[in-house]
mmCIF file of C-alpha atoms in Angstrom:
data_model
loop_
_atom_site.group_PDB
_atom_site.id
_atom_site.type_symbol
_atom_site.label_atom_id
_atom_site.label_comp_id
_atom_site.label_asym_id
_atom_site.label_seq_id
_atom_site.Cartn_x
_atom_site.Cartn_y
_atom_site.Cartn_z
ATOM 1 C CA UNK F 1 18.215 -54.314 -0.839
ATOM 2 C CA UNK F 2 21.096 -56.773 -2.789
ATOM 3 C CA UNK F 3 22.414 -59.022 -0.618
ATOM 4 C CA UNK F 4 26.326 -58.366 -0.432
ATOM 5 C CA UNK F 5 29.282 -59.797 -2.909
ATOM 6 C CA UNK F 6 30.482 -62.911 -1.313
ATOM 7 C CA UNK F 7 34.158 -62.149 0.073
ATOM 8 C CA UNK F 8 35.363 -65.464 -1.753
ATOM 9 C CA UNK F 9 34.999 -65.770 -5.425
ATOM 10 C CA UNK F 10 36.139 -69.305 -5.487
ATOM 11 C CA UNK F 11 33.270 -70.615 -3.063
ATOM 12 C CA UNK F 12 30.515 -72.630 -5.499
ATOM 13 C CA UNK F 13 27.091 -72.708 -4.016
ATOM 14 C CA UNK F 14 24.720 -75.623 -5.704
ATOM 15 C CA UNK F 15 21.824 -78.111 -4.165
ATOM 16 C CA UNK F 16 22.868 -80.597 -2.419
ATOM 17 C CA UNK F 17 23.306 -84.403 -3.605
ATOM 18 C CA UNK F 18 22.641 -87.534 -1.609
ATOM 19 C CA UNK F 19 26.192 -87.742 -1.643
ATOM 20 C CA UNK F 20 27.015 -84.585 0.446
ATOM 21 C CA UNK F 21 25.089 -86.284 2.963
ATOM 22 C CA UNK F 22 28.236 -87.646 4.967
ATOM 23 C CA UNK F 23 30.305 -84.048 4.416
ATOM 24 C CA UNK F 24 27.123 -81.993 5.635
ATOM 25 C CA UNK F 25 27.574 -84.455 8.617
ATOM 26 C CA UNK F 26 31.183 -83.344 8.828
ATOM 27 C CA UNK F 27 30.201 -79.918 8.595
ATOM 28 C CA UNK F 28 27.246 -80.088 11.374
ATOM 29 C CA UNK F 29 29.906 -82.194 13.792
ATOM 30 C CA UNK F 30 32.135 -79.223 14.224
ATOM 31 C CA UNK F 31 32.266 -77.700 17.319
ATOM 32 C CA UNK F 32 31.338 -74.099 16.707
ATOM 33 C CA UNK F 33 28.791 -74.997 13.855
ATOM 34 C CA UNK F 34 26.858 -77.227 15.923
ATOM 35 C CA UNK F 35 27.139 -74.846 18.851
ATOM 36 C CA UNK F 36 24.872 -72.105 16.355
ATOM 37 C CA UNK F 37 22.173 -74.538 15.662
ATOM 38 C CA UNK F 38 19.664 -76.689 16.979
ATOM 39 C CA UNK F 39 21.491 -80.048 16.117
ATOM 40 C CA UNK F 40 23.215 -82.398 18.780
ATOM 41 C CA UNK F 41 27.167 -83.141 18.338
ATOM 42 C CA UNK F 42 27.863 -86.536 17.154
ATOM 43 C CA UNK F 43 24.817 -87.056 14.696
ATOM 44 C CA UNK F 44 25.806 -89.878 12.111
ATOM 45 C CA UNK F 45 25.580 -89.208 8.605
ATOM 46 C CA UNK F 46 23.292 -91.990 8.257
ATOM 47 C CA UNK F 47 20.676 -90.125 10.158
ATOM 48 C CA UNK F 48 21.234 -87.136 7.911
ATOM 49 C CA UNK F 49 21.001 -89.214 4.400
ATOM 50 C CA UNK F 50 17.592 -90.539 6.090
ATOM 51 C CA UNK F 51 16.661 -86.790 6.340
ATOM 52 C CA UNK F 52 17.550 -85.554 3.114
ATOM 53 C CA UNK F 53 15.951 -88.464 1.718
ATOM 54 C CA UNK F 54 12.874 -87.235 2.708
ATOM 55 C CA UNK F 55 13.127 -83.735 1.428
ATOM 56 C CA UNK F 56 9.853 -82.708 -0.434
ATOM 57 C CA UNK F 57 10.279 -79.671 -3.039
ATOM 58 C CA UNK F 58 8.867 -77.350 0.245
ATOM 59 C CA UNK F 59 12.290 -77.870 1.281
ATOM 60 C CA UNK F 60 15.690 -77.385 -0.759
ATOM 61 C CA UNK F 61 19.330 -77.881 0.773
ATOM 62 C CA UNK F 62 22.292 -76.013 -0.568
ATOM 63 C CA UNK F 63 26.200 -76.530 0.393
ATOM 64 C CA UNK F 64 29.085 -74.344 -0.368
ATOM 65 C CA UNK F 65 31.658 -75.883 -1.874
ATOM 66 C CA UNK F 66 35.648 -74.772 -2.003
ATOM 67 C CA UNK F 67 37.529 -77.374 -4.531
ATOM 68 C CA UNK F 68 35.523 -80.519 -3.931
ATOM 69 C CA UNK F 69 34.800 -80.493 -0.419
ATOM 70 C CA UNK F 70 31.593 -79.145 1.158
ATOM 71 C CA UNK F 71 32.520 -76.546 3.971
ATOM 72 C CA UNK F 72 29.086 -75.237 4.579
ATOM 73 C CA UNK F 73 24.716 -75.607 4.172
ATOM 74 C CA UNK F 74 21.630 -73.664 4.230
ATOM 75 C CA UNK F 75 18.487 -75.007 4.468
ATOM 76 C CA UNK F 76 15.230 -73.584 2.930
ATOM 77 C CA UNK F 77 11.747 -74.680 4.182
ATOM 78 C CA UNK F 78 8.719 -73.647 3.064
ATOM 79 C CA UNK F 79 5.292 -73.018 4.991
ATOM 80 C CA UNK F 80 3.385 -75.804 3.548
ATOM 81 C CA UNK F 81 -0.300 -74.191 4.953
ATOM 82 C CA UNK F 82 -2.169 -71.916 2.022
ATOM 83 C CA UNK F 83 -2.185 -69.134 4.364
ATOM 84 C CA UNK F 84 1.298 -69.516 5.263
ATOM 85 C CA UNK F 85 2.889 -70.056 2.113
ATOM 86 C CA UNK F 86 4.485 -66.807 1.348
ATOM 87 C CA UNK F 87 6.677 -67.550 4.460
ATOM 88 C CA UNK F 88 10.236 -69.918 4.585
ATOM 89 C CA UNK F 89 12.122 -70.087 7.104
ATOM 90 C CA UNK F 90 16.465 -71.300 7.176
ATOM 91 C CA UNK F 91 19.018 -72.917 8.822
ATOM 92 C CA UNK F 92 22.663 -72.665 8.144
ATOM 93 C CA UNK F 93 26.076 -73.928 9.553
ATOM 94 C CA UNK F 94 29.563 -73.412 8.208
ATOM 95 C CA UNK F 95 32.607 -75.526 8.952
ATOM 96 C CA UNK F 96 34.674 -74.102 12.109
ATOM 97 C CA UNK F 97 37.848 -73.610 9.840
ATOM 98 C CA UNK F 98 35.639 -71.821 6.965
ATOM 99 C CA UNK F 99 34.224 -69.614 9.378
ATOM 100 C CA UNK F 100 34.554 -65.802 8.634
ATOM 101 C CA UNK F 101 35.501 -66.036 5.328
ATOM 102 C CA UNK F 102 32.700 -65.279 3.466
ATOM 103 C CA UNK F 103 30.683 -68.836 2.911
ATOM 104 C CA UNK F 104 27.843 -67.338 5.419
ATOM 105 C CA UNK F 105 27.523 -64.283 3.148
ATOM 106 C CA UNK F 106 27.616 -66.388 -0.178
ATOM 107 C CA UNK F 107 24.981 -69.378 1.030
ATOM 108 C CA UNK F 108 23.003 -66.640 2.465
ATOM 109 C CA UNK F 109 23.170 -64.960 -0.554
ATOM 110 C CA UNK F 110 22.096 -67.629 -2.928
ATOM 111 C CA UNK F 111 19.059 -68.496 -0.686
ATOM 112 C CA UNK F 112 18.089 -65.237 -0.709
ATOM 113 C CA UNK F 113 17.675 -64.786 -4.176
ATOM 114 C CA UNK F 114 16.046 -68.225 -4.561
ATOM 115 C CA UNK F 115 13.226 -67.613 -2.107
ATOM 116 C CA UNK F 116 12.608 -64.272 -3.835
ATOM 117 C CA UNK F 117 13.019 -64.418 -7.180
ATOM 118 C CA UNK F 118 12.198 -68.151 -7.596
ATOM 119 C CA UNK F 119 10.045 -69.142 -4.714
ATOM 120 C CA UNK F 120 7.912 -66.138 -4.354
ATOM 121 C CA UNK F 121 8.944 -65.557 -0.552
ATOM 122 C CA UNK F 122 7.743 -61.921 1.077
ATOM 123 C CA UNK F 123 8.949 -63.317 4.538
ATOM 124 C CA UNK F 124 12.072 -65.067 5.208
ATOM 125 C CA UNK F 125 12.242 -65.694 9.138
ATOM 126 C CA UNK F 126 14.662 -67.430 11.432
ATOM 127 C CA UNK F 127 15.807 -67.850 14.665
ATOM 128 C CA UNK F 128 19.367 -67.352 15.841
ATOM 129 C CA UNK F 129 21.126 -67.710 19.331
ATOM 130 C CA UNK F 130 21.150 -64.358 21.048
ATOM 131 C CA UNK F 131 24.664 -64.529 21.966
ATOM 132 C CA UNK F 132 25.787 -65.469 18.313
ATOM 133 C CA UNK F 133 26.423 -61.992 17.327
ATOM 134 C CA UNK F 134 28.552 -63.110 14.477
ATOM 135 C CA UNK F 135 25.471 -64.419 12.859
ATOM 136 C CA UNK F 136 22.847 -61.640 13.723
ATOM 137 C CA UNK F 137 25.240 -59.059 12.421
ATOM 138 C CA UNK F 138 25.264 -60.961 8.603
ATOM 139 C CA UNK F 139 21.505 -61.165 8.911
ATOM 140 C CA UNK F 140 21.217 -57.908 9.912
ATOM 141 C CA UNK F 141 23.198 -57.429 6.492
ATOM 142 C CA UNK F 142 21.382 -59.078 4.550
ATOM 143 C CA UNK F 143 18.221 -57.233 5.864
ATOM 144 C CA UNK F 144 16.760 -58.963 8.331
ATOM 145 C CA UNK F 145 14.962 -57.497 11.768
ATOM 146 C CA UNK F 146 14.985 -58.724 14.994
ATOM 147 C CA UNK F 147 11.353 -59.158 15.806
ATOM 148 C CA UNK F 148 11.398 -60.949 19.188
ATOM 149 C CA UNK F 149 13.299 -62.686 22.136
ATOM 150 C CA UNK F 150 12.729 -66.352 23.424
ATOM 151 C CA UNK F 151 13.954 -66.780 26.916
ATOM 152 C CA UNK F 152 15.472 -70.034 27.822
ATOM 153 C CA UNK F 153 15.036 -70.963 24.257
ATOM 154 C CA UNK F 154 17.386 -73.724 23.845
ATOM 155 C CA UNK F 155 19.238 -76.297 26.231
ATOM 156 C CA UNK F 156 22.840 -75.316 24.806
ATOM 157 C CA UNK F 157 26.172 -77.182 26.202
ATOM 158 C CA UNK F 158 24.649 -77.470 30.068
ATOM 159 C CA UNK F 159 23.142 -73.976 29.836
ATOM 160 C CA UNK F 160 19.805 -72.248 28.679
ATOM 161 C CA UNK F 161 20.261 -69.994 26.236
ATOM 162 C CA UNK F 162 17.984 -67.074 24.900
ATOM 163 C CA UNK F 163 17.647 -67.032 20.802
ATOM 164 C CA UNK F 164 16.354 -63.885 18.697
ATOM 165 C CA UNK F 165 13.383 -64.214 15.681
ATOM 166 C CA UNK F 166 14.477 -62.333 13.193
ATOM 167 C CA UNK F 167 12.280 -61.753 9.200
ATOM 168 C CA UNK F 168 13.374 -60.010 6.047
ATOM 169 C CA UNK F 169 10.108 -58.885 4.479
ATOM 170 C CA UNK F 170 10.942 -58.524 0.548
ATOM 171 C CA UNK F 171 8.780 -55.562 -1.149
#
């Protein structure tokens, strides 16, 4: 399956610098953004320059960039393990006043075709919030399945909340 056109022809989509470091900050600070993810509000770009620093070539981090400024990032990690090492697995956020305008699609996109024509992935996986249907309906897009429901997943803005694992299997 080809992923879909982005919506936006004038989004750029390129690894990320050391520099970014303190816009993907900006980016993972917004409300809604860091309500889909795993990440705490208030994290200091300091913390995430530490982290990127520390990126091996298992992982890669691209933004999507409008103009000059960084409005969105997916992250690509690698199974390290032999027996594993067909499989990544990604994170993404996109800046609350980007939102539904096609950056999801064209960072989704991009990693797509790096993990399978570059990396060599079969099986992309991920986990998404169960009540983020926003999200599982571009994954579902893009050709991924859901393959299983974790109750009580996440502690989520003084609630538990359930998240879905969903895989695209390439052929």
């Amino acid at each position: 399956m080809d992923p879909p056109i982005p919506e936006a022809p004038d989004i750029c989509i390129r690894a990320a610098e050391p520099a970014d470091m303190r816009l993907v900050a900006d980016v993972m600070n917004q409300p809604r953004a860091v309500w889909g993810t795993l990440q705490t509000p208030f994290t200091p770009a300091a913390m995430r320059e530490a982290r990127f620093d520390a990126t091996d070539q298992n992982n890669r981090l691209l933004v999507a960039e409008v103009g000059e400024r960084v409005i969105g990032m997916i992250g690509l990690h690698r199974e390290p393990w032999h027996r594993r090492s067909h499989v990544a697995h990604l994170g993404m956020a996109v800046h609350d006043a980007h939102a539904g305008h096609g950056v999801g699609t064209a960072l989704l996109a991009a990693v797509v075709d790096l993990a399978e024509r570059w990396w060599n992935i079969k099986r992309l996986e991920l986990n998404v919030y169960a009540d983020n249907a926003r999200a599982v309906e571009l994954y579902e897009r893009f050709g991924f399945q859901r393959e299983g429901l974790h109750r009580a997943y996440a502690w989520r803005d003084g609630a538990y909340v359930d998240s879905l694992s969903m895989a695209r299997l390439s052929l």
